[in-house]
Every structure is written in C-alpha cells, then in structure tokens.
Short mmCIF file of C-alpha atoms in Angstrom, two decimals:
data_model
loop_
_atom_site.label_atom_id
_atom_site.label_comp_id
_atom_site.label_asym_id
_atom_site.label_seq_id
_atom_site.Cartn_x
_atom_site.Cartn_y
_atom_site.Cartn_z
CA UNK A 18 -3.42 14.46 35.99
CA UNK A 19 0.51 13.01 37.09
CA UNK A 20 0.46 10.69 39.76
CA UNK A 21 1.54 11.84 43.02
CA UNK A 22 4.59 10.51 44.13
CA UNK A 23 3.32 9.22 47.21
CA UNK A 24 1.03 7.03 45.18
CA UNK A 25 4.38 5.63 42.77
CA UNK A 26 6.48 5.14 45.79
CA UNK A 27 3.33 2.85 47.28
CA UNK A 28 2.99 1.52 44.41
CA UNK A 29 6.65 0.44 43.65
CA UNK A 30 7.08 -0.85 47.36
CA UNK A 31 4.06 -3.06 47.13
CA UNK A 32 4.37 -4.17 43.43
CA UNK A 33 8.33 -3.65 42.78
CA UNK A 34 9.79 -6.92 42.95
CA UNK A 35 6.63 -9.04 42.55
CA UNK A 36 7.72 -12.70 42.22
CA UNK A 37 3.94 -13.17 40.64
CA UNK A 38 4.60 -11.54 37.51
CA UNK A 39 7.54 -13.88 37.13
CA UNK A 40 5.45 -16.58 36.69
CA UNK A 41 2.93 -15.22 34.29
CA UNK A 42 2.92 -16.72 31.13
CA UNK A 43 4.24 -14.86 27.90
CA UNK A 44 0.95 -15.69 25.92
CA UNK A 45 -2.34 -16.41 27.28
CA UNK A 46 -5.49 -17.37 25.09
CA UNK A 47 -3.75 -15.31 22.19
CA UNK A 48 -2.84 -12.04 24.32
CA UNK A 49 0.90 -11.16 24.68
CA UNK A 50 2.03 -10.33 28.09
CA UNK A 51 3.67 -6.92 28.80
CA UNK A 52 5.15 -5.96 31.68
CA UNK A 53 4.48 -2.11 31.83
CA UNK A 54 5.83 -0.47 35.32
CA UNK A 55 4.62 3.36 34.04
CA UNK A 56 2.43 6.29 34.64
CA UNK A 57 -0.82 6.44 32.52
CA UNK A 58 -2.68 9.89 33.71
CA UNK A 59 -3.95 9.10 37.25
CA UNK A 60 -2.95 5.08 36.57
CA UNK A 61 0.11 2.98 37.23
CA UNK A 62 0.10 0.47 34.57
CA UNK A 63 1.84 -2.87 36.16
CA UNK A 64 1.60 -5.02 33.39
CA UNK A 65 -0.85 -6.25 30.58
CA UNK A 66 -2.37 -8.54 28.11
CA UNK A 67 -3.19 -7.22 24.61
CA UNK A 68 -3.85 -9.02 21.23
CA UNK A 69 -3.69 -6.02 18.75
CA UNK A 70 -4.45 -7.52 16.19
CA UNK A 71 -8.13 -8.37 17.46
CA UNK A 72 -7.98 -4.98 19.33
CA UNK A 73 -8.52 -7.00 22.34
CA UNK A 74 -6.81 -5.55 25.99
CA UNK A 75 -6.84 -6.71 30.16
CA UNK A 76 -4.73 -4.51 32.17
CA UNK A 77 -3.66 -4.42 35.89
CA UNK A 78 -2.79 -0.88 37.17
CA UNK A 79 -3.52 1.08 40.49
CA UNK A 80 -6.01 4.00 40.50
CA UNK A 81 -4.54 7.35 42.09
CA UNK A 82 -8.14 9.01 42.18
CA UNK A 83 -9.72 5.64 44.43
CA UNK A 84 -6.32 4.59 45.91
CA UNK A 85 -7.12 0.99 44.56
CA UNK A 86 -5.86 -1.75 42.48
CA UNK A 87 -8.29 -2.46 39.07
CA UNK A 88 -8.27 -3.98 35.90
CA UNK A 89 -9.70 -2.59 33.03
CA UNK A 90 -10.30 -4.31 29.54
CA UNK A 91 -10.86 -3.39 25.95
CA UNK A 92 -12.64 -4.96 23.39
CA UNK A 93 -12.30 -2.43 20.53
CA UNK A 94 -12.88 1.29 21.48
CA UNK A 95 -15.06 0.13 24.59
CA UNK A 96 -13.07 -0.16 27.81
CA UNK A 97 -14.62 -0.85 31.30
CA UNK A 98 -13.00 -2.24 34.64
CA UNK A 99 -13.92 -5.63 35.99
CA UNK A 100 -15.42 -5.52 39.64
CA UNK A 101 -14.44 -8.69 40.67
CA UNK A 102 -10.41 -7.25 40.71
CA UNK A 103 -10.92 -4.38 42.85
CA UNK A 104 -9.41 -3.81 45.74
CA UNK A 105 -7.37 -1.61 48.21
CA UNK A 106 -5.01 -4.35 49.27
CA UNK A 107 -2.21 -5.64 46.57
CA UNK A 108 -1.86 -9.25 48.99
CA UNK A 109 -5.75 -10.07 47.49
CA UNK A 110 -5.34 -7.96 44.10
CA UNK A 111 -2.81 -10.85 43.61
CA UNK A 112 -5.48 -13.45 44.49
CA UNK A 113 -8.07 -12.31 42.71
CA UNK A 114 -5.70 -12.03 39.72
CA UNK A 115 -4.50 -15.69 40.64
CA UNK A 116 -7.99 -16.79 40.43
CA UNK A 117 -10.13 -14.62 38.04
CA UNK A 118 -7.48 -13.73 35.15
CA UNK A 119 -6.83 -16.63 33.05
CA UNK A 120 -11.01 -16.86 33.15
CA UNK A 121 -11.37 -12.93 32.32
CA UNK A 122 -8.92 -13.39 29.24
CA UNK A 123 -10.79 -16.66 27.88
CA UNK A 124 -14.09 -14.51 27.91
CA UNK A 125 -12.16 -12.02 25.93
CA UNK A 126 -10.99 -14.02 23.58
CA UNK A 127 -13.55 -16.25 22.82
CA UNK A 128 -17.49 -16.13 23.11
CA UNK A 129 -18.73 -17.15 26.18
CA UNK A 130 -22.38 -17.81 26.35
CA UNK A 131 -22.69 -18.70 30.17
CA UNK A 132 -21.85 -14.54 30.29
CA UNK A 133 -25.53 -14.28 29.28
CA UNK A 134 -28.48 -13.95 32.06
CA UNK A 135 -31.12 -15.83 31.65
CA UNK A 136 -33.23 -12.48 31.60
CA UNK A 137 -31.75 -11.59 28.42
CA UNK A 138 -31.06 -14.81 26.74
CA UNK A 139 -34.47 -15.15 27.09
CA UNK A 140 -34.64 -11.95 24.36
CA UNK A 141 -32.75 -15.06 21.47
CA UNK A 142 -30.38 -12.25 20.46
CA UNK A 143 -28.23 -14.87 19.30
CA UNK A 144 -30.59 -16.19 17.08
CA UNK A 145 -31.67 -13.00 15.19
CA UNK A 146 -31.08 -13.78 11.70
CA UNK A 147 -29.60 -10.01 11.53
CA UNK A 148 -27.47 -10.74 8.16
CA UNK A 149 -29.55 -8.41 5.52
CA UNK A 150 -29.71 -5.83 7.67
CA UNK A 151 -26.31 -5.65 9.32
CA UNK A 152 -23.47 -6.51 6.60
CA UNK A 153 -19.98 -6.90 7.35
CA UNK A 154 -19.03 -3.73 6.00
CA UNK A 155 -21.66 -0.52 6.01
CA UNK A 156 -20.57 2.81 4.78
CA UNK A 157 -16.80 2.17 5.81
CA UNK A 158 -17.43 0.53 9.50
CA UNK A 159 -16.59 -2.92 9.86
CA UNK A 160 -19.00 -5.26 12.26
CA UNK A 161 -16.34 -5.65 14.90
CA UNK A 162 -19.28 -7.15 17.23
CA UNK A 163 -21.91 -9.11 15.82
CA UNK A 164 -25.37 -9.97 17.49
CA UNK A 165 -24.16 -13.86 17.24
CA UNK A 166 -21.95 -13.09 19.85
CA UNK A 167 -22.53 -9.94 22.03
CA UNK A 168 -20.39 -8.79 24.70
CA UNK A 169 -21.36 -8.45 28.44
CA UNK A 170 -20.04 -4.78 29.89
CA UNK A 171 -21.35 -3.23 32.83
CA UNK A 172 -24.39 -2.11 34.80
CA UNK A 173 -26.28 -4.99 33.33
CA UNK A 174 -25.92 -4.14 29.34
CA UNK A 175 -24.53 -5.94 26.49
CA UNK A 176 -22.97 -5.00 23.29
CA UNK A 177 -25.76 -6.37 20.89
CA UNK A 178 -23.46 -5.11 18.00
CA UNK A 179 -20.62 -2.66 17.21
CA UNK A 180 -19.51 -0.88 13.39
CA UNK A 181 -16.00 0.21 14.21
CA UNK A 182 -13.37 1.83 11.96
CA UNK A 183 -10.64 2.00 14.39
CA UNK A 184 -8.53 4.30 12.04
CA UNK A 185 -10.64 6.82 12.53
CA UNK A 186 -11.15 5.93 17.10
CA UNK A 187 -14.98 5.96 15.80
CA UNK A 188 -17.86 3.51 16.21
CA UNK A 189 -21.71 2.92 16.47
CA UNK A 190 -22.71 0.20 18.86
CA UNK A 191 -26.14 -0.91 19.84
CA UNK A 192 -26.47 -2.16 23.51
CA UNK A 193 -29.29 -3.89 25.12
CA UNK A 194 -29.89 -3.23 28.88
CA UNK A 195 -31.60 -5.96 31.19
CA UNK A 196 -32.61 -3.55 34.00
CA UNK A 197 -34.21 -1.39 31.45
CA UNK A 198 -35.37 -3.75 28.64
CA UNK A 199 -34.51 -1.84 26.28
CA UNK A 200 -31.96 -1.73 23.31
CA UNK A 201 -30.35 2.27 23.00
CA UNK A 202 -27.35 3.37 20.44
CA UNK A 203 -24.04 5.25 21.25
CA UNK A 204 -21.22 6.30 19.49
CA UNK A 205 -18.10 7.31 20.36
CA UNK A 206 -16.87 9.86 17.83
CA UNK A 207 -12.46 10.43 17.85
CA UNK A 208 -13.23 8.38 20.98
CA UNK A 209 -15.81 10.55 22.92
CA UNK A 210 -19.06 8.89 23.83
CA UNK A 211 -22.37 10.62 22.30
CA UNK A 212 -25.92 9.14 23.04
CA UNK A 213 -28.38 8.90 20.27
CA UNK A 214 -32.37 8.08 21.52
CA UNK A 215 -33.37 7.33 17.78
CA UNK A 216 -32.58 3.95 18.16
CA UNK A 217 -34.25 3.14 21.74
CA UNK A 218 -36.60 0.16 21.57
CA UNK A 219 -38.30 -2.33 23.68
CA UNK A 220 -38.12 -5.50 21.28
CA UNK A 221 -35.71 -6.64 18.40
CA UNK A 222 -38.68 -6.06 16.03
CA UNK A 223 -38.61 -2.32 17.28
CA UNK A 224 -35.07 -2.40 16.62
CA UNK A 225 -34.84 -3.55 13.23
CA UNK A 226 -37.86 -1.09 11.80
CA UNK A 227 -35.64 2.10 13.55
CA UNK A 228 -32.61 0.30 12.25
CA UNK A 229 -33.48 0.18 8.67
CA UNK A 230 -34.71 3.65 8.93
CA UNK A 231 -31.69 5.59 10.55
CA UNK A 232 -28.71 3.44 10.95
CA UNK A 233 -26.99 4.29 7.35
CA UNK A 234 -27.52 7.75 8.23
CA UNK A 235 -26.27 8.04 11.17
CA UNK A 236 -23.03 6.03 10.59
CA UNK A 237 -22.56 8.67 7.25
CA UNK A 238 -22.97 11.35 10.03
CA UNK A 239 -20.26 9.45 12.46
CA UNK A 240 -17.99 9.11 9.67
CA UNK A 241 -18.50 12.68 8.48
CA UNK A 242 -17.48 14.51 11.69
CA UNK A 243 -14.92 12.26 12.76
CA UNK A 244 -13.14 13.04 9.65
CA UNK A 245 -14.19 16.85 10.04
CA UNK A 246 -12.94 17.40 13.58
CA UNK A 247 -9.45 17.89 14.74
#
C-alpha cells in the first residue's frame, strides 16, 4: 500500500532536516549506518543500522497504518518492532532513540543474558548440551541461532534455536514461550510464517525425544517446497 502523501509531507516536516541524525555515528557495535529517507509499503524508512554480513538489522521509520514512529529489527528472517520506541510524537521518538538505541544494537550484536527472565532462565536453556542433536549444518540449514544463546522477541518468547538458509528466505526455528511454558516450532517458508504443533512440548526432555523424531523431516520438507514454489 503507497504512503499517502499527507503522511510523507508529515513526515518530511518533522524528520527533514534532523540535526540528530548528524550526529549518529557511521558504525555502531558492527552495524553500518544508513541514512534511508524512502517509502517502504505503508513505512517511511528514516535511516538504519544493518550488519549484512551477520544478517543483523534496527531500523527507524514511521508507520502510515498507526500514524506512529517504530523501530523494527532483524535478526535473520525474524523481524519484530521494539515497544520501548513507539510513539506518536517525533520530539520523544528522538529521546527514546537517544536513550534506548546504542543499548538495542549491543543486544543485537552480542548475547545478552540479562535479556533472560528469571522464569525462563530458570528452564537452563543455556546449558542444554544440544550439540549431537543440533549440528551446525542439517540437511542444508545452517544453525544461525543456537540454544547457547537464544534471542528474546516478543509476547514473552524466545528463539531457543533457528536452521536458516537465507538463499532460499527459509528457516525452522524453535521458540520457547514463558506465558505458556511451552517450546512450539515455526517456519517461515520463501518468507511466510507456517506453524507446525509436532514439535510442542512442556520440557527440554519433551523437546529433544519430538526433535530426534521429526526435525530432519521436516527441514527436508521446508527445503523441498521452498525450492518447489515460485
């Protein structure tokens, strides 16, 4: 959907000459600054930090569908926004930026373990000896996210661990959700999201028998129709 043009001339009065982005750094924690000034679908991209090398991404944009300013990230195919940036009014999008960014690209970039609630750590994810069953490389997918180190997204889950090939815009990823208790798999398939309930279990022990059992199989079956479909 374009962007209204109400929305870019808002946009380019509040944001136009912003003295802020001046003073941003060219590199930060390994991400290269861009600034972006264009339409993206219903977004206005103002400017970014990407490392694409580590497939890594924080941008600042405004929203056309809320009518507020956001960031989202990336961390391989998965891309969320960050709550603690949103916000109607561009005077405290710059503060929060001012005092959240160089924070929100550290956690990014390098594995944060404070991210982790105590409800969860509680689960030892990070000390699940997970190496025989989860190699580096399984049936072309790469272990972009590794249960050493999982990733904190939204509505209380975490990326427990994600097989990418990014060729292909096609992953598996296991997630564990605190208000649930329970660990569940999704793909994304050329990038779409699909939900699989094979893999839903209450424990790590759960996990690994359904793991051993289907997760070959259903990364052949990933791999198969992303290469099949247009």
């Amino acid at each position: 959907m374009p962007l209204k043009e109400k929305i870019i001339q808002r946009v380019q009065e509040e944001a136009g000459e912003w003295p802020y982005l001046a003073e941003l750094p060219d590199e930060l924690h390994s991400m290269q600054l861009q600034r972006l000034y264009r339409e993206n679908e219903d977004m206005y991209e103002l400017f970014s930090y990407t490392n694409e090398e580590r497939h890594l991404g924080f941008c600042a944009y405004f929203h056309q569908e809320t009518e507020e300013y956001k960031v989202r990230v990336w961390i391989g195919l998965t891309e969320f926004c960050l709550l603690q940036f949103i916000t109607a009014s561009f005077e405290v999008f710059q503060q929060h930026l001012q005092q959240y960014m160089e924070g929100a690209i550290h956690d990014l970039t390098v594995y944060n373990p404070g991210n982790m609630s105590y409800v969860t750590r509680e689960l030892c994810i990070t000390e699940w000896a997970y190496q025989g069953l989860l190699p580096e490389k399984l049936e072309g997918f790469e272990l972009f996210i590794s249960p050493s180190a999982p990733v904190r997204v939204l509505n209380g889950s975490y990326i427990v661990f994600d097989y990418s090939d990014f060729a292909l815009k096609s992953n598996f990823i296991i997630y564990y959700n605190e208000f649930r208790c329970e660990f569940f798999g999704e793909a994304r398939i050329k990038n779409i999201p699909e939900m699989n309930y094979v893999f839903d279990s209450k424990s790590i022990t759960e996990l690994e028998e359904k793991l051993r059992e289907h997760l070959v199989e259903r990364l052949k079956e990933i791999r198969q129709r992303s290469m099949s479909e247009d």
